[in-house]
Amino acid sequence: MANYGMAFDYKFCINCHACEVACKEENGIDLGAKNHRLWIQEDGNTSGDFWNLDKDKVQFMQMQCQECEEAPCLKACPNGAIYRDDNGIVRLHKNLCDLTMACMHACPYGARYVDEKRHVTDKCIFCADTRLARGETTTACQITCPAKLRYFGDLDDEKSEISQILKERKHFTLKSELGTKPKLFYLE
Amino acid sequence: MKIIETSRRKFLQGSVALCVYATSSFSSPIFTTKTSDKKVKDIPYLCNMCRNKCAGFARVENGTLTKLNPNQYFPKSRNMLCPKGNAGIQALYDSDRLKYPLIRIGERGDGRYKRVTWDEANEYIKDKLLKIIDEQKDNRSTVAYCNGEGFNKDEYIKFFGSKLGSANFLDEGSICLNTKLGATQLTIGDIGEMDVAGSDYMIISGANRYESLITPDSVDMIHAKQKLIVLDPRCTMTAIKADEYLPLHPGTDLAFCLSMIYIALKEELYDKAYVKKYFQDFDKLQKHILKNKYTAQWAEEKSHISAEKIERITREFFAASHPLYYLGRRSVWSANDFQLRRAMVLINALAGSINRKGGIIFGKPFRLKEEEITEPFYNNAEGRFDLDGIVYGSQKGGSWLNFREKVINQTAPYTVKVLFVRKHNIMQNMPNITKTKKMLTMMDLVVVLDTMPSDTAMMADVILPECTYLEREDMVVSFNRLEPSLALRNRVLAPLYESKTMQDILKGLGKKLSTPLFEISSKYDEDLQDAIKEQGKTKAFNEGGYNLAELYKDDISTRNKKLILTQFDENVYVSLKTKGVWHPYIENQKNLGNDLYEYYPEDKRFYTVQKKYKVNCFLKKLQKYGFDAMPTWHDRYDFKPAKDSFRVITGRYVTSTQTATTNNMMLKDMKETNRLWINAQVAKKLEIEEDDYVIVTSSVSSVVLQAYPTNKIAPQVVWFAHGFGATAQELTNAFGKGASDNMIIEDKFEKIYGCATMHETDVNIRKL
Amino acid sequence: MNFIKKIIPMKDFTLRSLMQFEKTPLNMLMFVITIALLVAFGWGVVEYLVHSHHAYNITRQHPWGLLIAMYIFFVVSSTGLCIVGSLGDVFGFKDYMAMSKRAILGSIVTILAGFAVIAFEIGHPVRMLIYNVLSPGLTSAIWWMGTLYGIYLTFMIIEFIFLMRNDMKNARIFGLTGLLVGLAAHSNLGGVFGFLNARIISNGVFYPTYFILTAFITGIYLTYLMYGFRYKMQIPDDIKKGLLGLAKIQALLLGILMFFETWKLMTAVYGGMPGRADTAEHIFHSAGFLYGEVLCGMVIPFVVMLATKWQSIKLYVFTSFIGMIGIFFMRYDLVHDTQVKPLQMMKITEYQLPPTWIEYFPSAAEIAIGFGAIGIFFMLYYFGQKMFELDATEH
Ligand code: SF4
Ligand code: SF4
Ligand code: SF4
């Protein structure tokens, strides 16, 4: 019983893709550039001409399922295949998924994709059926990240590192105006 | 326009080596395995996807490697695994891997091979080798041998150098970092180590630490509370992350450095006490720099960095408490590279940043004892010739370009007829590939030990499949100086297919070759003849050390155990076997948050050690040979590409290590190909748009690739990453993807260390 | 057979007679078209079974494609025909009594065609049937829509049976419930889009109401087409009156629709809200919207009806054909436009142009299945006509 979330010290990211590769290997994600549970988004561009380049707008954002508390995908599934597990993670009963793709259509973050191997929709589940299932307390992306910018932990536990850091530092969530209440936080 | 001859019909005859996955739209092939929810015992190993050797734990389930995870105990890799490290699984399970020994049956380079047994392969090598050495009257140096992998390099040298007796060893140093090593060694008497974490003000030029990851430097830079200044002719990831990015012309970093020295001397910013205590010939340096008026205005003209910035940064640098001018690693870019690295060392020294926190430290590495072997002495073995005409040069790894030049021009004092290549993709890694090809064609016997059918392997007479780093145990290694540790690569899986470890390969070869080669020596070597007369054959053989496989009497784990237990204790051994690492504080590492650790407590790190050394401003030997004894600018260093031409510079993606990872499925997903970076405004004038194909032509050859117009590169400069453009069709994922930089880079080398200068080639660009 | 006939009166027919029809050029043309469409449908299905979703051009960014659009096209048609059919037997408008049977049959066969399409759109149709019942997703508009359409279909069939038995009382009861369930189902389909808070262009009350409105319009177009074909333009007087009446209603509805659309776009563009204004402008500049939806779907029929003062049935049959093309574009654009604005507006790899609008064009298999289903509609309708007496004017 936990309420898992993640916080990103996103300005540290060097866009190295270690997280993405680690995730793919851990969770057996299909190869192919379009199949991924997580990705890094290049926010902002360099501007101006080369000798007077403004590069400070360039940021890299860690993108994956936001583990919405009010999850549009969960609500949109006609078969009740999407549920919230004991750890607060939005999960999928694989044998209930009929691939209507209503969830993909409904997710505001483009987090879901079709898992070709298992023929269901898939998304980041914080390594719930691999690492967490065997009692580990880290996700594949968190532990491998050279910048160690990904904080993963229990939001309900006041003493957890993530709770502490969220208390100490300013942060924001993505598309919060939609009322999805994401559990992924970006640290300022 | 095709860059690759696709008409060649290539196949490895009689072997299943080319098992191409049938990719149909019916079912996409499955390359990744999901880990299970079972607990398993993780095996500590050391990564080998690049030169860093980060530590990790491998997860094996039902005999399948399912995941690689970082190892929190290794001070060097700071509990991380980069994308390449994570994709190591795909290197192990690459379906294109070399699986069986192969012997060439077609023309060299046409790719026709037959599968043979190990014994047949060794027999084949033996026959050829004996004939050649006999013809060469026991001149063992007719056998050249080279190696591109850090681990086991010394053992490899022991076999071919110490035991077999060849002087001609070549490694990647002369196409990589020898100038930097040499400059540091000659200036402060040690190659040192840079304490990035301890520095509060760091200048990087000519290095791209966020895309070409070096542990722990890259990781430390992210977290260090420091001001970071980056100089680069291309806005790299490091530049993006810098506090201040200074774009400049390629090859003009030296002007910037000289100007920094000038300002420091002029304004007396330097650490006077330090200079007084350690500097040799400081007056000469002072006079030289001031006389040449390397002012900020002068440097602005050369480098395009504004004088105001140069002045400000110099002042900030010398005012900082722990400034560091980062020396780089893969470094030989321009003809002035040796003196550039010297200038960098001198800047650090002027600031007193030597042998102290945040500077170039000497530290206290663990020194591992060597395993003893008897080295035979061959009277007829000649010396190396590739350092002729080179001032210093590396006695160990030589100079590749000079060697190649002498071989193909037949100006070497004797002929080199044999080349053993181990994990060294010489057909891709040095400038002007056409010449390498020519050199290989002139050899009578080329033997390649590798894991992949690289472009080089496809030029071999005999291909011996080595196993990957995940299938072998290696000898324990000592790492780092500030926070020294020992690390040991444990075996994760038994070698797949018929591949073998290097040790087993050499053992097999040694067994085959020792006696017959001894016979040849006894034919030509008078000393040996005497010894035989005195002691009898067997004794002369044994005591003379002619058994090439001597080192391999015991297997690697026995040797490891012996070595560790004689020098350390049982705890160290257990730690190395179970954690892969040992350092004195391993039991008490402190978690600094988010699984970053403190290894050595601050007061136990070797920031400053007792050591006698001097800072040498003036190198007499260089003066003697007619070179600059001190860093000096010459007009020929000015950046002046001809009108309408571009200087081509090279570099790397974070997802690839030279050409070694070029066929990796997973990494291909991340970056499929390289592209030509060209200034957006220039591209517009040339009507080149993103995705357009362009042909890039230099004086040696041309390549075709897609363009990427961007404002992140200077108008007269183009860039594309190294590690693409493989021509071996056997590399099914890499073949035909992107272009190879060394196809067009001209083969120039500087004369102080004989290192290839990579950024001295101008090219023309035309849209296709 | 007799047992079935006891439940639902049928014409006398044999297998042979079912296959025979007057070989007029128009009939032959319809025959050829129907067969061609059915063959296409079959090919598309085989393609799908072999390659699964790879046969379609749908992507991560654009998971819904032509098949969803065609499904909507059919179910909207069905609802529309149900409304038209209800005018007579449910609401008791005398002029429309005669149309009920044909319209209700039409509504049944269109929804069947729709189901045929959707079965090959979703990955596991069987799972859908099972878990729709076993683990209903009550918050899901799709669940409500699917379930209600299922019930609706049942009611429509029962209504049709009573109609055939000329049991008008029961027909009315089931017709009314069917209609209500149908409208509920239909507005839920609108809800599928209206609930999308991720896609502000669709979010809100517009689609649920718009769907009902356009359903009615579609129903009228189809009624014209069915009668135009049935009587080869020689419309008998009892029907004529009804059809002329429908024209007036249609003109009114089209007027309302144009009014709706105008305000929807105006409100979307006004204020320049990112994600909505730009999308609306993008839609406004797309050919499908301008020529398909506006010109074919609204303006031409409206102008024709206005210009002819609701008197020229023949012309209306033709404009209805044009109108249906417009309706198709409305469905297609509805699905496409919802997804056209990428959720991910940034580059995720270096060598990629920043995402602009998401492109989608249906694959051959999608086209084959989507349009092939029209063949299913033709076929079922043809058999329906052959088996049932749809023209009995006196109750
Ligand atoms: S591993 Fe860390 S630094 Fe690298 S891309 Fe992922 S989040 Fe960024
Ligand atoms: S981000 Fe998307 S997939 Fe994840 S919980 Fe929210 S709606 Fe669902
Ligand atoms: S930097 Fe990456 S590839 Fe290199 S050794 Fe470390 S994990 Fe392996």
PDB file of N, CA and C in Angstrom, chain B residues 30 42 97 145 158 211 221 278 326 374 388 414 460 485 503 524 540 549 672 692 700 711 758:
ATOM      1  N   ILE B  30      10.842 -10.131 -31.671  1.00  0.00           N
ATOM      2  CA  ILE B  30      10.918  -9.740 -30.278  1.00  0.00           C
ATOM      3  C   ILE B  30      12.369  -9.751 -29.851  1.00  0.00           C
ATOM      4  N   ASP B  42      21.747 -11.374  -8.620  1.00  0.00           N
ATOM      5  CA  ASP B  42      22.351 -10.539  -9.652  1.00  0.00           C
ATOM      6  C   ASP B  42      23.855 -10.752  -9.697  1.00  0.00           C
ATOM      7  N   ARG B  97      26.268 -11.456 -34.696  1.00  0.00           N
ATOM      8  CA  ARG B  97      27.557 -11.737 -34.056  1.00  0.00           C
ATOM      9  C   ARG B  97      28.381 -12.780 -34.794  1.00  0.00           C
ATOM     10  N   TYR B 145      50.659  -6.231 -34.449  1.00  0.00           N
ATOM     11  CA  TYR B 145      49.415  -6.596 -33.748  1.00  0.00           C
ATOM     12  C   TYR B 145      48.829  -5.354 -33.114  1.00  0.00           C
ATOM     13  N   LYS B 158      51.495  -8.945 -23.847  1.00  0.00           N
ATOM     14  CA  LYS B 158      52.393  -9.967 -23.313  1.00  0.00           C
ATOM     15  C   LYS B 158      52.533 -11.124 -24.289  1.00  0.00           C
ATOM     16  N   GLU B 211      27.797  14.246 -24.129  1.00  0.00           N
ATOM     17  CA  GLU B 211      27.426  13.317 -25.184  1.00  0.00           C
ATOM     18  C   GLU B 211      28.461  12.216 -25.318  1.00  0.00           C
ATOM     19  N   MET B 221      29.793  16.670 -13.206  1.00  0.00           N
ATOM     20  CA  MET B 221      29.470  17.987 -13.745  1.00  0.00           C
ATOM     21  C   MET B 221      28.016  18.354 -13.517  1.00  0.00           C
ATOM     22  N   TYR B 278      57.104  25.711  -7.805  1.00  0.00           N
ATOM     23  CA  TYR B 278      57.092  24.553  -8.719  1.00  0.00           C
ATOM     24  C   TYR B 278      57.550  24.846 -10.147  1.00  0.00           C
ATOM     25  N   TYR B 326      39.583  21.977 -18.085  1.00  0.00           N
ATOM     26  CA  TYR B 326      39.430  20.546 -18.367  1.00  0.00           C
ATOM     27  C   TYR B 326      40.265  20.144 -19.579  1.00  0.00           C
ATOM     28  N   THR B 374      58.267 -15.419 -18.024  1.00  0.00           N
ATOM     29  CA  THR B 374      59.626 -15.314 -18.580  1.00  0.00           C
ATOM     30  C   THR B 374      59.519 -14.870 -20.027  1.00  0.00           C
ATOM     31  N   ASP B 388      59.759   6.770 -36.165  1.00  0.00           N
ATOM     32  CA  ASP B 388      60.793   7.517 -36.883  1.00  0.00           C
ATOM     33  C   ASP B 388      60.201   8.849 -37.332  1.00  0.00           C
ATOM     34  N   TYR B 414      61.831  -3.122 -42.838  1.00  0.00           N
ATOM     35  CA  TYR B 414      61.561  -4.531 -43.148  1.00  0.00           C
ATOM     36  C   TYR B 414      60.081  -4.647 -43.455  1.00  0.00           C
ATOM     37  N   ALA B 460      39.671  -9.856 -43.143  1.00  0.00           N
ATOM     38  CA  ALA B 460      40.594 -10.815 -42.538  1.00  0.00           C
ATOM     39  C   ALA B 460      40.715 -12.097 -43.351  1.00  0.00           C
ATOM     40  N   SER B 485      39.714   2.481  -6.360  1.00  0.00           N
ATOM     41  CA  SER B 485      38.959   1.266  -6.068  1.00  0.00           C
ATOM     42  C   SER B 485      39.465   0.147  -6.962  1.00  0.00           C
ATOM     43  N   GLN B 503      41.688 -15.035 -23.654  1.00  0.00           N
ATOM     44  CA  GLN B 503      42.656 -15.916 -23.022  1.00  0.00           C
ATOM     45  C   GLN B 503      42.607 -17.304 -23.651  1.00  0.00           C
ATOM     46  N   TYR B 524      67.736 -19.720 -36.609  1.00  0.00           N
ATOM     47  CA  TYR B 524      68.399 -18.451 -36.938  1.00  0.00           C
ATOM     48  C   TYR B 524      69.099 -17.785 -35.767  1.00  0.00           C
ATOM     49  N   ALA B 540      66.107 -25.454 -22.636  1.00  0.00           N
ATOM     50  CA  ALA B 540      66.230 -24.158 -23.299  1.00  0.00           C
ATOM     51  C   ALA B 540      64.851 -23.595 -23.611  1.00  0.00           C
ATOM     52  N   ALA B 549      51.984 -19.927 -24.178  1.00  0.00           N
ATOM     53  CA  ALA B 549      50.760 -19.993 -23.378  1.00  0.00           C
ATOM     54  C   ALA B 549      51.043 -20.052 -21.881  1.00  0.00           C
ATOM     55  N   GLU B 672      19.235   6.574 -35.378  1.00  0.00           N
ATOM     56  CA  GLU B 672      19.377   5.601 -36.436  1.00  0.00           C
ATOM     57  C   GLU B 672      20.576   5.866 -37.319  1.00  0.00           C
ATOM     58  N   ASP B 692      17.353  16.629 -46.835  1.00  0.00           N
ATOM     59  CA  ASP B 692      17.944  16.553 -48.172  1.00  0.00           C
ATOM     60  C   ASP B 692      19.241  15.745 -48.125  1.00  0.00           C
ATOM     61  N   VAL B 700      40.279  13.466 -50.267  1.00  0.00           N
ATOM     62  CA  VAL B 700      40.502  12.023 -50.348  1.00  0.00           C
ATOM     63  C   VAL B 700      39.306  11.225 -50.848  1.00  0.00           C
ATOM     64  N   ASN B 711      21.075  26.219 -36.340  1.00  0.00           N
ATOM     65  CA  ASN B 711      21.873  27.380 -35.941  1.00  0.00           C
ATOM     66  C   ASN B 711      22.911  26.999 -34.892  1.00  0.00           C
ATOM     67  N   MET B 758      42.253  15.250 -36.476  1.00  0.00           N
ATOM     68  CA  MET B 758      40.956  14.954 -37.074  1.00  0.00           C
ATOM     69  C   MET B 758      40.252  16.174 -37.669  1.00  0.00           C
TER      70      MET B 758
END
